[in-house]
Short mmCIF file of N, CA and C in Angstrom, two decimals:
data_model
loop_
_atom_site.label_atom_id
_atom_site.label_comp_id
_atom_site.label_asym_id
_atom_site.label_seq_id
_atom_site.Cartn_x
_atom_site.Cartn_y
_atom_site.Cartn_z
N UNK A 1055 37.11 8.72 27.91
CA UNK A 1055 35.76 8.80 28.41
C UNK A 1055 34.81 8.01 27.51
N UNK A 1056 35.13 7.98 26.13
CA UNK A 1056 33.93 7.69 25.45
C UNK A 1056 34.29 5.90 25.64
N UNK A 1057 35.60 6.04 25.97
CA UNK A 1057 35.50 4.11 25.77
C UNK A 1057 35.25 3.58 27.13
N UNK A 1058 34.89 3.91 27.90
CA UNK A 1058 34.60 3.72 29.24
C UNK A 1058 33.20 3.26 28.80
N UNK A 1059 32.29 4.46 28.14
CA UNK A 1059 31.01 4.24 28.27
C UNK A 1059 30.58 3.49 27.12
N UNK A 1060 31.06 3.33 26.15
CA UNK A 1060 30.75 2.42 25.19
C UNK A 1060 30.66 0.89 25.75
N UNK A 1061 31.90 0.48 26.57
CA UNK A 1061 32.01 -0.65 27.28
C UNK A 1061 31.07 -1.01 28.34
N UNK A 1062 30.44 -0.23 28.87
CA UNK A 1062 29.57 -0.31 30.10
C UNK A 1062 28.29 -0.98 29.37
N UNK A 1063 28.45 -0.06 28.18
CA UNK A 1063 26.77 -0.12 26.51
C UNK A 1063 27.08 -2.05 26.44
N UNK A 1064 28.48 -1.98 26.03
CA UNK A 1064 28.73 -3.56 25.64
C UNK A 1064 28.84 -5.05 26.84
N UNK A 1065 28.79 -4.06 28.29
CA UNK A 1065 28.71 -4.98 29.02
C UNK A 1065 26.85 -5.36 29.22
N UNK A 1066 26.66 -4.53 29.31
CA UNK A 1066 24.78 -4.21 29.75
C UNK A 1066 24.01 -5.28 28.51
N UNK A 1067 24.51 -4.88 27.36
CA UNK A 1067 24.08 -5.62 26.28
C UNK A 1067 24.36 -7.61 26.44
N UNK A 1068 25.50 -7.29 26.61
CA UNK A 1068 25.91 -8.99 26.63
C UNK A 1068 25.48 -9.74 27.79
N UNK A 1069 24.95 -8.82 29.04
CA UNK A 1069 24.26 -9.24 30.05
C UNK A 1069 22.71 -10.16 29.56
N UNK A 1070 22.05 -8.54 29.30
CA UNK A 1070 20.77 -8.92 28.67
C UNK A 1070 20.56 -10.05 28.06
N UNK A 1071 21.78 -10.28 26.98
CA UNK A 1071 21.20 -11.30 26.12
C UNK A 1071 21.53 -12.54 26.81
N UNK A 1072 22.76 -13.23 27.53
CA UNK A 1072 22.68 -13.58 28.91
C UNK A 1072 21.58 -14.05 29.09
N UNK A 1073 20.91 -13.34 29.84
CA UNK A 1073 19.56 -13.69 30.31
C UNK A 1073 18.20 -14.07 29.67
N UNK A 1074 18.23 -13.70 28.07
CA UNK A 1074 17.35 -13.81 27.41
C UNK A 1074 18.11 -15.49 27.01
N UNK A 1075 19.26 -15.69 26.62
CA UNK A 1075 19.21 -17.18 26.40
C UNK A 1075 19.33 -18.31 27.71
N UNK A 1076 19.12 -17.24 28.85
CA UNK A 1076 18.91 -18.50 30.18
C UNK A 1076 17.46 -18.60 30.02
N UNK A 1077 16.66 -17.88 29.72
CA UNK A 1077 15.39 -17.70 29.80
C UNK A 1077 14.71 -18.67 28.99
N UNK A 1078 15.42 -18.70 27.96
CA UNK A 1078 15.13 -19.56 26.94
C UNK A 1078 15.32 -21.20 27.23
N UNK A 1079 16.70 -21.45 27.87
CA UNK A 1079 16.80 -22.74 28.32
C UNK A 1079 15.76 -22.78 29.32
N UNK A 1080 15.26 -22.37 30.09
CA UNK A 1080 14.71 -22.41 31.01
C UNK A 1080 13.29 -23.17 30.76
N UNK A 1081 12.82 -22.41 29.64
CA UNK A 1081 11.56 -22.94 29.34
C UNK A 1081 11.55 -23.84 28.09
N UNK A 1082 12.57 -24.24 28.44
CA UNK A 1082 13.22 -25.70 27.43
C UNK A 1082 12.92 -25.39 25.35
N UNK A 1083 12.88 -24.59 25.60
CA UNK A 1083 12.63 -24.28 23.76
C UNK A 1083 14.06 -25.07 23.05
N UNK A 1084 15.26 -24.92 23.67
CA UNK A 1084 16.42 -26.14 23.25
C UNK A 1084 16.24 -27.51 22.59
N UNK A 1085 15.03 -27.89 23.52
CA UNK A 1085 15.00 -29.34 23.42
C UNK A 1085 14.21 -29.80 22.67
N UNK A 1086 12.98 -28.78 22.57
CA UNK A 1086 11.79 -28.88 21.71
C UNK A 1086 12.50 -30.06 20.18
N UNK A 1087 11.52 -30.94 20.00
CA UNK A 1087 11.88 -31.62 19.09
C UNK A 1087 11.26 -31.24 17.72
N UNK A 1088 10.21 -30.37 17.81
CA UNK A 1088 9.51 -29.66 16.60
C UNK A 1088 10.16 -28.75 16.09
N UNK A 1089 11.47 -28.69 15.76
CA UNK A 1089 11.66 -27.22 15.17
C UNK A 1089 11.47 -26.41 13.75
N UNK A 1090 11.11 -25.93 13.87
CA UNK A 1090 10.51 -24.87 12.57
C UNK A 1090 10.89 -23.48 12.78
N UNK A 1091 10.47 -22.76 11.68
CA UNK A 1091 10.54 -21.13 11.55
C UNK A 1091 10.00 -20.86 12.63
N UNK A 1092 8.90 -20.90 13.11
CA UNK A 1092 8.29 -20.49 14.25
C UNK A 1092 8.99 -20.75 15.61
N UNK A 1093 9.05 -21.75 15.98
CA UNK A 1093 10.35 -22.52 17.10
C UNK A 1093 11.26 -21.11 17.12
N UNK A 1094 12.26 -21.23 16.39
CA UNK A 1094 13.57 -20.36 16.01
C UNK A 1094 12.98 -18.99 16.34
N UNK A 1095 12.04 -18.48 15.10
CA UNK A 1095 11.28 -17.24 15.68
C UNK A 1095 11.23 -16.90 17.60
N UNK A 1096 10.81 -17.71 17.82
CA UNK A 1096 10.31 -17.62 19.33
C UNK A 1096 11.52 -17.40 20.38
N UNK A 1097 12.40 -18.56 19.76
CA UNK A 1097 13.67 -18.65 20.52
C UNK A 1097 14.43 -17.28 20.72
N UNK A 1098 14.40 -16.75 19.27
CA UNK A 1098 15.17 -15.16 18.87
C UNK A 1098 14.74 -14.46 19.74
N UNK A 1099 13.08 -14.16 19.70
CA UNK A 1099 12.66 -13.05 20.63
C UNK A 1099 12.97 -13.34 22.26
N UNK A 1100 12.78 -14.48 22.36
CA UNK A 1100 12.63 -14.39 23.65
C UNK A 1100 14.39 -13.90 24.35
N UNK A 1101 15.26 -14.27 23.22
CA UNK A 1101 16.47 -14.21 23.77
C UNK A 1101 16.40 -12.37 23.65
N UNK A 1102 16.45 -11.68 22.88
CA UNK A 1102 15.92 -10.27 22.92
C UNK A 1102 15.48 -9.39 24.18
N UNK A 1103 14.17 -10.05 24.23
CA UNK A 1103 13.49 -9.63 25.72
C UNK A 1103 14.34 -10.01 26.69
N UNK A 1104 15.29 -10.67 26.81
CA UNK A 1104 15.89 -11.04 27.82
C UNK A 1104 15.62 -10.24 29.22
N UNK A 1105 16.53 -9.52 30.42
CA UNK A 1105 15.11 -9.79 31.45
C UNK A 1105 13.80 -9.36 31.87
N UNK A 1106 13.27 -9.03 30.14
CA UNK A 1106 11.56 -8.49 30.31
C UNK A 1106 11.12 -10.31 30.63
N UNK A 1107 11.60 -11.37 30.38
CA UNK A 1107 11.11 -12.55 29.97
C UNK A 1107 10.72 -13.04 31.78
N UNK A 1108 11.38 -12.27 32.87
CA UNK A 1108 10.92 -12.31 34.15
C UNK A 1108 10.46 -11.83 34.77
N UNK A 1109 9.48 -10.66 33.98
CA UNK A 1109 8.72 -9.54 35.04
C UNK A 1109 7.50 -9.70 33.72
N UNK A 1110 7.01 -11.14 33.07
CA UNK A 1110 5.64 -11.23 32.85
C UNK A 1110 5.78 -11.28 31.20
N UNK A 1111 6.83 -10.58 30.32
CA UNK A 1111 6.85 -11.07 28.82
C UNK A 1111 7.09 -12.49 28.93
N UNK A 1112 6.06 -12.75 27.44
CA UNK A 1112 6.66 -14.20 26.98
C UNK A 1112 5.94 -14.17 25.74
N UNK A 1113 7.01 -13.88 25.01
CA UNK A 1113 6.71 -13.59 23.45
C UNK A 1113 7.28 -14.91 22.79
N UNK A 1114 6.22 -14.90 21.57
CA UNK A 1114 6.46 -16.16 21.01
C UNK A 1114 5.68 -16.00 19.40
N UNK A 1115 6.28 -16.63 18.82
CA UNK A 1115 6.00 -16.76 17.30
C UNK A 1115 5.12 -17.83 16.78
N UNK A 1116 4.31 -17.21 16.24
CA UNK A 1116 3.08 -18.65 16.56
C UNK A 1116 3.15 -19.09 14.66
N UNK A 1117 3.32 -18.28 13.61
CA UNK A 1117 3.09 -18.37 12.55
C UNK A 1117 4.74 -17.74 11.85
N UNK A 1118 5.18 -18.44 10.97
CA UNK A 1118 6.40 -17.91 10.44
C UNK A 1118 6.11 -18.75 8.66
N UNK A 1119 6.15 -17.78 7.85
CA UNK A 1119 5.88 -18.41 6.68
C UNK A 1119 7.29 -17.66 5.41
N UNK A 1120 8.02 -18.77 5.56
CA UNK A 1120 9.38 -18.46 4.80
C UNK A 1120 9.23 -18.02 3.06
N UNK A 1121 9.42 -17.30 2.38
CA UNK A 1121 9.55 -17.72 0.92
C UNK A 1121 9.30 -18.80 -0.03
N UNK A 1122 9.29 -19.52 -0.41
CA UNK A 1122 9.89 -20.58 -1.40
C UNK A 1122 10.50 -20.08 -2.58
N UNK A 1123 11.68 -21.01 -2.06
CA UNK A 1123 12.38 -20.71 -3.69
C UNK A 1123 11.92 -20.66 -4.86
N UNK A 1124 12.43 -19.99 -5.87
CA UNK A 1124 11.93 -20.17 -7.44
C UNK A 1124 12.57 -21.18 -8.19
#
C-alpha cells in the first residue's frame, strides 16, 4: 500500500516539474542570451510553479546578488 502511494507522490511530482520546464521553454528563458544569477533564479522558479505558470503565475527573479569570494 504504502508503495503504491508514494509512486503516485513521485509520478504527480515529475509531472509538475514537466510542466514547469515546458513553461519555461515556452517563454524562451533557454535562449535568453543574458544569463546571470537572476536568469537561472527565474528559470528555477518558474520550473517549481510548474502548472501555477498557466492559470496567471509568472514569477521571476529580478535581483540575485551572489557572495564574492574571499
Amino acid at each position: 500500500m504504502a508503495g503504491s502511494s508514494s509512486r503516485i507522490i513521485s509520478i504527480v511530482v515529475l509531472v509538475w516539474l514537466l510542466i514547469g520546464i515546458l513553461a519555461a521553454g515556452q517563454r524562451g528563458y533557454y535562449t535568453e542570451r543574458d544569463q546571470n544569477c537572476a536568469t537561472l533564479g527565474t528559470i528555477a522558479v518558474t520550473i517549481i510553479a510548474g502548472p501555477l505558470n498557466y492559470v496567471g503565475a509568472n514569477p521571476k527573479v529580478d535581483n540575485c546578488d551572489l557572495p564574492q569570494p574571499s
